[in-house]
Short mmCIF file of C-alpha atoms in Angstrom, two decimals:
data_model
loop_
_atom_site.label_atom_id
_atom_site.label_comp_id
_atom_site.label_asym_id
_atom_site.label_seq_id
_atom_site.Cartn_x
_atom_site.Cartn_y
_atom_site.Cartn_z
CA MET A 1 -8.98 -96.31 77.91
CA GLU A 2 -10.61 -93.08 78.95
CA ARG A 3 -10.81 -92.11 82.62
CA ILE A 4 -14.41 -91.95 83.71
CA THR A 5 -15.86 -89.16 85.82
CA TRP A 6 -16.75 -89.44 89.52
CA ASP A 7 -20.36 -89.42 88.89
CA GLN A 8 -20.00 -92.31 86.54
CA PHE A 9 -17.62 -94.09 88.88
CA PHE A 10 -20.05 -94.02 91.64
CA MET A 11 -22.99 -94.92 89.38
CA ALA A 12 -20.89 -97.86 88.02
CA GLN A 13 -20.75 -98.94 91.73
CA SER A 14 -24.42 -98.78 92.19
CA HIS A 15 -25.01 -100.75 88.99
CA LEU A 16 -22.59 -103.30 90.25
CA LEU A 17 -24.35 -103.49 93.57
CA ALA A 18 -27.56 -104.06 91.72
CA LEU A 19 -26.19 -107.34 90.32
CA ARG A 20 -26.40 -108.63 93.92
CA SER A 21 -30.24 -107.88 94.21
CA THR A 22 -32.48 -110.87 94.83
CA CYS A 23 -35.69 -108.95 93.61
CA THR A 24 -37.10 -110.53 90.37
CA ARG A 25 -38.98 -107.38 89.55
CA LEU A 26 -36.44 -104.62 89.55
CA ALA A 27 -32.63 -104.71 90.48
CA VAL A 28 -31.56 -101.49 92.37
CA GLY A 29 -28.18 -100.59 93.70
CA ALA A 30 -27.34 -97.59 95.87
CA THR A 31 -23.88 -96.03 96.99
CA ILE A 32 -23.43 -93.54 99.66
CA VAL A 33 -20.48 -91.13 99.09
CA ARG A 34 -18.75 -88.57 101.31
CA GLU A 35 -15.87 -86.46 99.91
CA LYS A 36 -15.38 -88.82 96.93
CA ARG A 37 -15.14 -91.78 99.18
CA ILE A 38 -17.51 -94.66 99.27
CA ILE A 39 -19.01 -95.05 102.69
CA ALA A 40 -21.66 -97.74 102.08
CA GLY A 41 -23.59 -99.47 99.42
CA GLY A 42 -26.74 -101.52 99.30
CA TYR A 43 -28.99 -103.42 96.92
CA ASN A 44 -32.77 -104.49 97.10
CA GLY A 45 -33.23 -107.95 98.73
CA SER A 46 -34.65 -109.75 101.66
CA ILE A 47 -33.54 -109.36 105.21
CA SER A 48 -30.53 -111.54 106.22
CA GLY A 49 -31.72 -115.10 106.70
CA ASP A 50 -35.02 -114.77 105.11
CA GLU A 51 -36.15 -116.35 101.73
CA HIS A 52 -35.21 -114.39 98.75
CA CYS A 53 -37.64 -113.56 95.91
CA ILE A 54 -35.27 -115.33 93.40
CA GLU A 55 -35.92 -118.48 95.56
CA GLN A 56 -39.57 -118.07 96.68
CA GLY A 57 -41.15 -115.46 94.33
CA CYS A 58 -42.15 -112.10 95.28
CA TYR A 59 -44.32 -111.47 98.44
CA VAL A 60 -46.81 -108.85 96.73
CA ILE A 61 -49.25 -106.77 98.94
CA ASP A 62 -50.89 -103.71 97.17
CA ASN A 63 -48.60 -104.15 94.21
CA HIS A 64 -45.40 -103.94 96.35
CA CYS A 65 -43.07 -106.64 97.29
CA VAL A 66 -43.00 -106.65 101.02
CA ARG A 67 -40.22 -109.33 101.26
CA THR A 68 -37.43 -106.83 100.26
CA VAL A 69 -35.60 -104.00 101.80
CA HIS A 70 -34.83 -101.23 99.17
CA ALA A 71 -31.27 -100.71 98.14
CA GLU A 72 -31.12 -96.95 99.53
CA VAL A 73 -32.37 -98.13 102.95
CA ASN A 74 -29.88 -101.07 102.96
CA ALA A 75 -27.17 -98.61 102.38
CA LEU A 76 -28.36 -96.22 105.19
CA LEU A 77 -28.79 -99.21 107.47
CA GLN A 78 -25.24 -100.26 106.78
CA CYS A 79 -24.05 -96.85 107.92
CA ALA A 80 -26.31 -97.08 110.96
CA LYS A 81 -25.03 -100.59 111.94
CA TYR A 82 -21.25 -99.53 111.74
CA GLY A 83 -21.64 -96.01 113.06
CA THR A 84 -20.97 -94.16 109.91
CA PRO A 85 -22.58 -90.70 109.57
CA THR A 86 -24.63 -90.00 106.60
CA ASN A 87 -25.28 -86.20 107.32
CA GLY A 88 -24.13 -84.24 104.39
CA ALA A 89 -23.22 -87.26 102.13
CA ASP A 90 -24.31 -88.00 98.49
CA LEU A 91 -26.36 -90.95 97.27
CA TYR A 92 -25.99 -92.65 93.87
CA VAL A 93 -28.89 -94.88 92.85
CA THR A 94 -29.66 -96.79 89.74
CA HIS A 95 -33.33 -95.77 89.81
CA PHE A 96 -35.25 -92.80 91.25
CA PRO A 97 -36.12 -93.51 94.97
CA CYS A 98 -39.64 -94.48 95.99
CA LEU A 99 -41.52 -92.20 98.48
CA PRO A 100 -40.66 -94.22 101.46
CA CYS A 101 -36.99 -94.28 100.41
CA THR A 102 -37.18 -90.43 99.91
CA LYS A 103 -38.16 -89.89 103.28
CA SER A 104 -35.40 -92.15 104.82
CA ILE A 105 -32.82 -90.39 102.61
CA ILE A 106 -34.02 -86.86 103.78
CA GLN A 107 -34.03 -87.87 107.38
CA ALA A 108 -30.50 -89.43 107.13
CA GLY A 109 -29.26 -85.92 106.08
CA ILE A 110 -28.30 -86.97 102.45
CA LYS A 111 -27.73 -83.74 100.55
CA ASN A 112 -27.36 -84.89 96.94
CA VAL A 113 -29.21 -87.68 95.16
CA TYR A 114 -27.96 -88.76 91.86
CA TYR A 115 -30.05 -91.40 89.96
CA ALA A 116 -29.52 -93.10 86.53
CA GLU A 117 -33.04 -94.10 85.54
CA SER A 118 -36.43 -92.52 86.09
CA TYR A 119 -38.80 -95.13 87.79
CA LYS A 120 -42.24 -93.96 88.72
CA ASN A 121 -40.88 -90.56 89.89
CA ASN A 122 -43.26 -89.53 92.58
CA PRO A 123 -44.18 -85.87 92.32
CA TYR A 124 -44.45 -85.70 96.14
CA ALA A 125 -41.09 -87.26 96.55
CA LEU A 126 -39.66 -84.60 94.33
CA GLU A 127 -41.54 -81.84 96.47
CA LEU A 128 -40.10 -83.27 99.65
CA PHE A 129 -36.61 -83.38 98.31
CA GLU A 130 -37.08 -79.63 97.27
CA LYS A 131 -38.35 -78.69 100.66
CA ALA A 132 -35.45 -80.44 102.34
CA ASN A 133 -32.98 -78.72 100.02
CA VAL A 134 -31.81 -82.04 98.64
CA ASN A 135 -30.16 -81.58 95.26
CA VAL A 136 -31.61 -84.22 92.78
CA VAL A 137 -29.66 -84.93 89.56
CA HIS A 138 -30.51 -87.23 86.80
CA ILE A 139 -27.26 -88.84 85.52
CA PRO A 140 -27.70 -91.47 82.70
CA PHE A 141 -25.22 -94.29 83.22
CA ASP A 142 -23.09 -94.95 80.17
CA GLU A 143 -22.38 -98.65 80.50
CA ALA A 144 -20.06 -98.52 77.55
CA LYS A 145 -17.69 -96.54 79.90
CA ILE A 146 -16.95 -99.70 81.90
CA ASP A 147 -17.23 -102.37 79.10
CA PHE A 148 -13.74 -103.80 79.05
CA LEU A 149 -14.49 -105.81 75.95
CA LYS A 150 -15.97 -103.05 73.94
CA GLU A 151 -13.06 -102.95 71.44
CA ASP A 152 -13.12 -106.71 71.02
CA LYS A 153 -16.89 -106.77 70.56
CA LEU A 154 -16.60 -103.90 67.98
CA ALA A 155 -13.84 -105.73 66.07
CA LEU A 156 -16.01 -108.99 66.09
CA THR A 157 -19.06 -107.05 64.85
CA LEU A 158 -17.01 -105.39 62.00
CA GLU A 159 -15.48 -108.67 61.02
CA MET A 160 -19.09 -110.30 60.81
CA LEU A 161 -20.21 -107.16 58.65
CA ASN A 162 -17.28 -107.68 56.34
CA LYS A 163 -18.15 -111.29 56.02
CA LEU A 164 -21.66 -110.49 55.03
CA ARG A 165 -20.35 -108.30 52.37
CA SER A 166 -18.08 -110.99 51.12
CA LEU A 167 -20.96 -113.33 50.84
CA GLY A 168 -22.88 -110.91 48.68
CA ALA A 169 -24.99 -108.83 51.12
CA SER A 170 -25.87 -105.45 49.59
CA ASN A 171 -25.10 -102.05 51.15
CA GLU A 172 -28.79 -101.59 51.67
CA GLU A 173 -28.97 -104.93 53.53
CA ILE A 174 -26.01 -104.08 55.64
CA ALA A 175 -26.87 -100.35 56.33
CA PRO A 176 -29.30 -101.08 59.34
CA PHE A 177 -26.59 -103.16 60.96
CA GLU A 178 -24.03 -100.39 60.56
CA LYS A 179 -26.36 -97.90 61.95
CA LYS A 180 -26.87 -100.11 64.94
CA VAL A 181 -23.09 -100.57 65.44
CA THR A 182 -22.69 -96.81 65.37
CA GLU A 183 -25.40 -96.33 68.03
CA LEU A 184 -23.80 -98.91 70.22
CA PHE A 185 -20.18 -98.10 69.93
CA GLY A 186 -20.38 -94.47 68.79
CA LYS A 187 -18.15 -95.24 65.72
CA LEU A 188 -18.10 -97.51 62.76
CA VAL A 189 -14.71 -98.17 61.56
CA GLU A 190 -13.86 -100.43 58.52
CA ALA A 191 -12.21 -103.60 59.89
#
């Protein structure tokens, strides 16, 4: 198995945290890192002890769910709660931060923000990051890097393609599937 980069490692951590999200609209995870060490993590969800969106539905006002605390703020608050400084740290987040999170990130002294997916990227947020000298980098997350069953899935897929061939499917019928296999796995090897 190929060793993943630090950026992909921390982004994977953020995606793992997003799996804990209780928001039904968008699952987001955030990881705060200093000197290649994780110092905090957060996901979007309700405050401790309150109802969750997955249980009660979103509480939407002005097109925003007011029930949740965003992942970035939850990670920053974890640092505040346990006395861990954030000044000069890096933030890895699954989605581009909203404007209020951007302000909190800047105020906390975060120096680098790495995000996997664009999400309503606010031009003013970008302007604020630039004014504050916060480096913002888009790092697409490659989920295949952490798919521990990738080879098994490829083998099964190729076995099914070969079964289709043996049942009389033509090359023209199979070609679109082979193309998709190559897109998903980066290769197509005859089983």
